[in-house]
Amino acid sequence: MNGTVQRPADRYGAPLLSKRATRVLVGLVAIVFLAVVVLVGYWTTSPPIRSQMVGYDHVADDVIAVDYTVTMDPGTGATCRLQAMNEGRAQVGFVEETIPPQTERRTAHHVEISTQGEAVSAEVLGCEPT
């Protein structure tokens, strides 16, 4: 005996698919699954709008100026959220800036954030399409 158990066809009926057809079907399902995983991974790792902090400057005790760049498709508008933080990394200022549709892919922006106390740093929290 070769170690495989054959099921009696007269009792249970013939298999719906041959062994070869089953292997091909499992292979196709695996390929489609991998393609979906790759597509979802690509969509989630390449957001439509990217922002990058360039720098910040203390204008006054209660104002900090932020320079940042936004990369997005031309003709797309965005809303960007920026925050100023104190020495303990608590938020002391917040602003939401609306960027109208631009003609360039990468644009530079400047915003001043009024703070409630002394800010020691600032950051771009993110940008979303409008």
PDB file of C-alpha atoms in Angstrom:
ATOM      1  CA  MET A   1       0.000   0.000   0.000  1.00  0.00           C
ATOM      2  CA  ASN A   2       1.151   3.513  -0.656  1.00  0.00           C
ATOM      3  CA  GLY A   3      -0.326   5.001   2.558  1.00  0.00           C
ATOM      4  CA  THR A   4      -3.180   6.974   1.009  1.00  0.00           C
ATOM      5  CA  VAL A   5      -6.735   6.136   1.833  1.00  0.00           C
ATOM      6  CA  GLN A   6      -9.129   6.017  -1.078  1.00  0.00           C
ATOM      7  CA  ARG A   7     -12.733   6.813  -0.386  1.00  0.00           C
ATOM      8  CA  PRO A   8     -15.144   4.515  -2.062  1.00  0.00           C
ATOM      9  CA  ALA A   9     -16.689   6.368  -5.009  1.00  0.00           C
ATOM     10  CA  ASP A  10     -19.768   4.162  -5.052  1.00  0.00           C
ATOM     11  CA  ARG A  11     -20.530   5.097  -1.456  1.00  0.00           C
ATOM     12  CA  TYR A  12     -19.585   8.800  -1.341  1.00  0.00           C
ATOM     13  CA  GLY A  13     -19.659   9.801  -4.978  1.00  0.00           C
ATOM     14  CA  ALA A  14     -16.796  10.964  -7.170  1.00  0.00           C
ATOM     15  CA  PRO A  15     -14.773  14.045  -6.127  1.00  0.00           C
ATOM     16  CA  LEU A  16     -16.093  17.340  -7.495  1.00  0.00           C
ATOM     17  CA  LEU A  17     -12.633  18.411  -8.663  1.00  0.00           C
ATOM     18  CA  SER A  18      -9.630  16.394  -9.677  1.00  0.00           C
ATOM     19  CA  LYS A  19      -6.419  16.707  -7.656  1.00  0.00           C
ATOM     20  CA  ARG A  20      -4.821  18.751 -10.430  1.00  0.00           C
ATOM     21  CA  ALA A  21      -7.795  21.146 -10.655  1.00  0.00           C
ATOM     22  CA  THR A  22      -7.766  21.566  -6.871  1.00  0.00           C
ATOM     23  CA  ARG A  23      -4.060  22.468  -6.890  1.00  0.00           C
ATOM     24  CA  VAL A  24      -4.544  24.971  -9.713  1.00  0.00           C
ATOM     25  CA  LEU A  25      -7.514  26.549  -7.920  1.00  0.00           C
ATOM     26  CA  VAL A  26      -5.606  26.850  -4.620  1.00  0.00           C
ATOM     27  CA  GLY A  27      -2.673  28.408  -6.493  1.00  0.00           C
ATOM     28  CA  LEU A  28      -4.923  30.976  -8.191  1.00  0.00           C
ATOM     29  CA  VAL A  29      -6.575  31.897  -4.890  1.00  0.00           C
ATOM     30  CA  ALA A  30      -3.142  32.372  -3.299  1.00  0.00           C
ATOM     31  CA  ILE A  31      -1.996  34.632  -6.162  1.00  0.00           C
ATOM     32  CA  VAL A  32      -5.149  36.768  -5.948  1.00  0.00           C
ATOM     33  CA  PHE A  33      -4.775  37.029  -2.162  1.00  0.00           C
ATOM     34  CA  LEU A  34      -1.158  38.168  -2.465  1.00  0.00           C
ATOM     35  CA  ALA A  35      -2.098  40.726  -5.136  1.00  0.00           C
ATOM     36  CA  VAL A  36      -4.781  42.202  -2.860  1.00  0.00           C
ATOM     37  CA  VAL A  37      -2.337  42.390   0.070  1.00  0.00           C
ATOM     38  CA  VAL A  38       0.248  44.169  -2.109  1.00  0.00           C
ATOM     39  CA  LEU A  39      -2.345  46.659  -3.419  1.00  0.00           C
ATOM     40  CA  VAL A  40      -3.666  47.494   0.050  1.00  0.00           C
ATOM     41  CA  GLY A  41      -0.112  47.897   1.318  1.00  0.00           C
ATOM     42  CA  TYR A  42       0.732  50.255  -1.538  1.00  0.00           C
ATOM     43  CA  TRP A  43      -2.362  52.392  -0.956  1.00  0.00           C
ATOM     44  CA  THR A  44      -1.735  52.720   2.786  1.00  0.00           C
ATOM     45  CA  THR A  45       1.990  53.491   2.536  1.00  0.00           C
ATOM     46  CA  SER A  46       1.692  56.178  -0.121  1.00  0.00           C
ATOM     47  CA  PRO A  47      -0.716  58.782   1.223  1.00  0.00           C
ATOM     48  CA  PRO A  48      -2.067  61.315  -1.295  1.00  0.00           C
ATOM     49  CA  ILE A  49      -0.675  64.256   0.721  1.00  0.00           C
ATOM     50  CA  ARG A  50       2.638  64.359   2.574  1.00  0.00           C
ATOM     51  CA  SER A  51       3.907  67.153   4.793  1.00  0.00           C
ATOM     52  CA  GLN A  52       7.400  67.819   6.082  1.00  0.00           C
ATOM     53  CA  MET A  53       8.604  70.223   8.729  1.00  0.00           C
ATOM     54  CA  VAL A  54      11.307  72.621   7.516  1.00  0.00           C
ATOM     55  CA  GLY A  55      11.813  74.654  10.663  1.00  0.00           C
ATOM     56  CA  TYR A  56      10.368  76.998  13.241  1.00  0.00           C
ATOM     57  CA  ASP A  57      11.322  80.341  14.720  1.00  0.00           C
ATOM     58  CA  HIS A  58      10.327  82.101  17.943  1.00  0.00           C
ATOM     59  CA  VAL A  59       8.758  85.379  16.841  1.00  0.00           C
ATOM     60  CA  ALA A  60       7.667  86.458  20.317  1.00  0.00           C
ATOM     61  CA  ASP A  61       7.046  84.892  23.740  1.00  0.00           C
ATOM     62  CA  ASP A  62       3.554  83.908  22.625  1.00  0.00           C
ATOM     63  CA  VAL A  63       4.061  83.369  18.864  1.00  0.00           C
ATOM     64  CA  ILE A  64       6.033  80.732  16.968  1.00  0.00           C
ATOM     65  CA  ALA A  65       6.461  80.745  13.170  1.00  0.00           C
ATOM     66  CA  VAL A  66       6.497  77.424  11.317  1.00  0.00           C
ATOM     67  CA  ASP A  67       7.854  76.686   7.831  1.00  0.00           C
ATOM     68  CA  TYR A  68       6.815  73.417   6.186  1.00  0.00           C
ATOM     69  CA  THR A  69       6.360  71.826   2.781  1.00  0.00           C
ATOM     70  CA  VAL A  70       3.371  69.959   1.404  1.00  0.00           C
ATOM     71  CA  THR A  71       3.595  67.417  -1.419  1.00  0.00           C
ATOM     72  CA  MET A  72       0.343  66.667  -3.246  1.00  0.00           C
ATOM     73  CA  ASP A  73      -1.013  66.305  -6.752  1.00  0.00           C
ATOM     74  CA  PRO A  74      -1.429  69.645  -8.585  1.00  0.00           C
ATOM     75  CA  GLY A  75      -4.979  70.939  -8.339  1.00  0.00           C
ATOM     76  CA  THR A  76      -5.488  69.376  -4.910  1.00  0.00           C
ATOM     77  CA  GLY A  77      -6.251  71.441  -1.811  1.00  0.00           C
ATOM     78  CA  ALA A  78      -5.439  70.452   1.745  1.00  0.00           C
ATOM     79  CA  THR A  79      -6.092  71.241   5.379  1.00  0.00           C
ATOM     80  CA  CYS A  80      -2.998  70.996   7.562  1.00  0.00           C
ATOM     81  CA  ARG A  81      -2.907  70.800  11.369  1.00  0.00           C
ATOM     82  CA  LEU A  82       0.086  72.242  13.224  1.00  0.00           C
ATOM     83  CA  GLN A  83       0.842  72.488  16.909  1.00  0.00           C
ATOM     84  CA  ALA A  84       3.266  74.326  19.172  1.00  0.00           C
ATOM     85  CA  MET A  85       4.587  72.562  22.274  1.00  0.00           C
ATOM     86  CA  ASN A  86       6.194  73.624  25.529  1.00  0.00           C
ATOM     87  CA  GLU A  87       9.197  72.056  27.239  1.00  0.00           C
ATOM     88  CA  GLY A  88       7.062  69.198  28.640  1.00  0.00           C
ATOM     89  CA  ARG A  89       5.697  68.461  25.115  1.00  0.00           C
ATOM     90  CA  ALA A  90       2.253  69.739  26.080  1.00  0.00           C
ATOM     91  CA  GLN A  91       0.332  71.541  23.360  1.00  0.00           C
ATOM     92  CA  VAL A  92       0.338  75.316  23.918  1.00  0.00           C
ATOM     93  CA  GLY A  93      -0.828  76.360  20.451  1.00  0.00           C
ATOM     94  CA  PHE A  94      -2.754  74.852  17.557  1.00  0.00           C
ATOM     95  CA  VAL A  95      -3.727  76.030  14.090  1.00  0.00           C
ATOM     96  CA  GLU A  96      -5.517  74.465  11.150  1.00  0.00           C
ATOM     97  CA  GLU A  97      -4.452  75.999   7.846  1.00  0.00           C
ATOM     98  CA  THR A  98      -6.348  75.550   4.598  1.00  0.00           C
ATOM     99  CA  ILE A  99      -4.160  75.367   1.525  1.00  0.00           C
ATOM    100  CA  PRO A 100      -5.978  76.125  -1.726  1.00  0.00           C
ATOM    101  CA  PRO A 101      -5.326  73.994  -4.824  1.00  0.00           C
ATOM    102  CA  GLN A 102      -1.767  74.530  -6.047  1.00  0.00           C
ATOM    103  CA  THR A 103      -0.190  74.301  -9.503  1.00  0.00           C
ATOM    104  CA  GLU A 104       3.058  72.760  -8.212  1.00  0.00           C
ATOM    105  CA  ARG A 105       3.457  69.284  -6.725  1.00  0.00           C
ATOM    106  CA  ARG A 106       5.581  70.474  -3.777  1.00  0.00           C
ATOM    107  CA  THR A 107       4.907  73.838  -2.142  1.00  0.00           C
ATOM    108  CA  ALA A 108       6.392  75.703   0.818  1.00  0.00           C
ATOM    109  CA  HIS A 109       4.183  77.306   3.474  1.00  0.00           C
ATOM    110  CA  HIS A 110       4.631  79.606   6.465  1.00  0.00           C
ATOM    111  CA  VAL A 111       2.228  80.001   9.390  1.00  0.00           C
ATOM    112  CA  GLU A 112       2.398  81.734  12.753  1.00  0.00           C
ATOM    113  CA  ILE A 113       0.881  80.009  15.772  1.00  0.00           C
ATOM    114  CA  SER A 114      -0.291  82.034  18.770  1.00  0.00           C
ATOM    115  CA  THR A 115       0.546  80.208  21.980  1.00  0.00           C
ATOM    116  CA  GLN A 116      -0.659  80.146  25.570  1.00  0.00           C
ATOM    117  CA  GLY A 117       2.762  80.184  27.147  1.00  0.00           C
ATOM    118  CA  GLU A 118       6.285  79.708  25.906  1.00  0.00           C
ATOM    119  CA  ALA A 119       6.642  77.274  23.010  1.00  0.00           C
ATOM    120  CA  VAL A 120       9.949  75.490  22.543  1.00  0.00           C
ATOM    121  CA  SER A 121       9.060  73.481  19.414  1.00  0.00           C
ATOM    122  CA  ALA A 122       6.415  72.957  16.757  1.00  0.00           C
ATOM    123  CA  GLU A 123       5.328  70.147  14.457  1.00  0.00           C
ATOM    124  CA  VAL A 124       3.035  69.381  11.558  1.00  0.00           C
ATOM    125  CA  LEU A 125       0.468  66.844  12.730  1.00  0.00           C
ATOM    126  CA  GLY A 126      -0.652  66.050   9.190  1.00  0.00           C
ATOM    127  CA  CYS A 127      -2.518  67.197   6.127  1.00  0.00           C
ATOM    128  CA  GLU A 128      -5.723  65.888   4.577  1.00  0.00           C
ATOM    129  CA  PRO A 129      -7.295  66.638   1.202  1.00  0.00           C
ATOM    130  CA  THR A 130     -10.128  69.155   1.139  1.00  0.00           C
TER     131      THR A 130
END
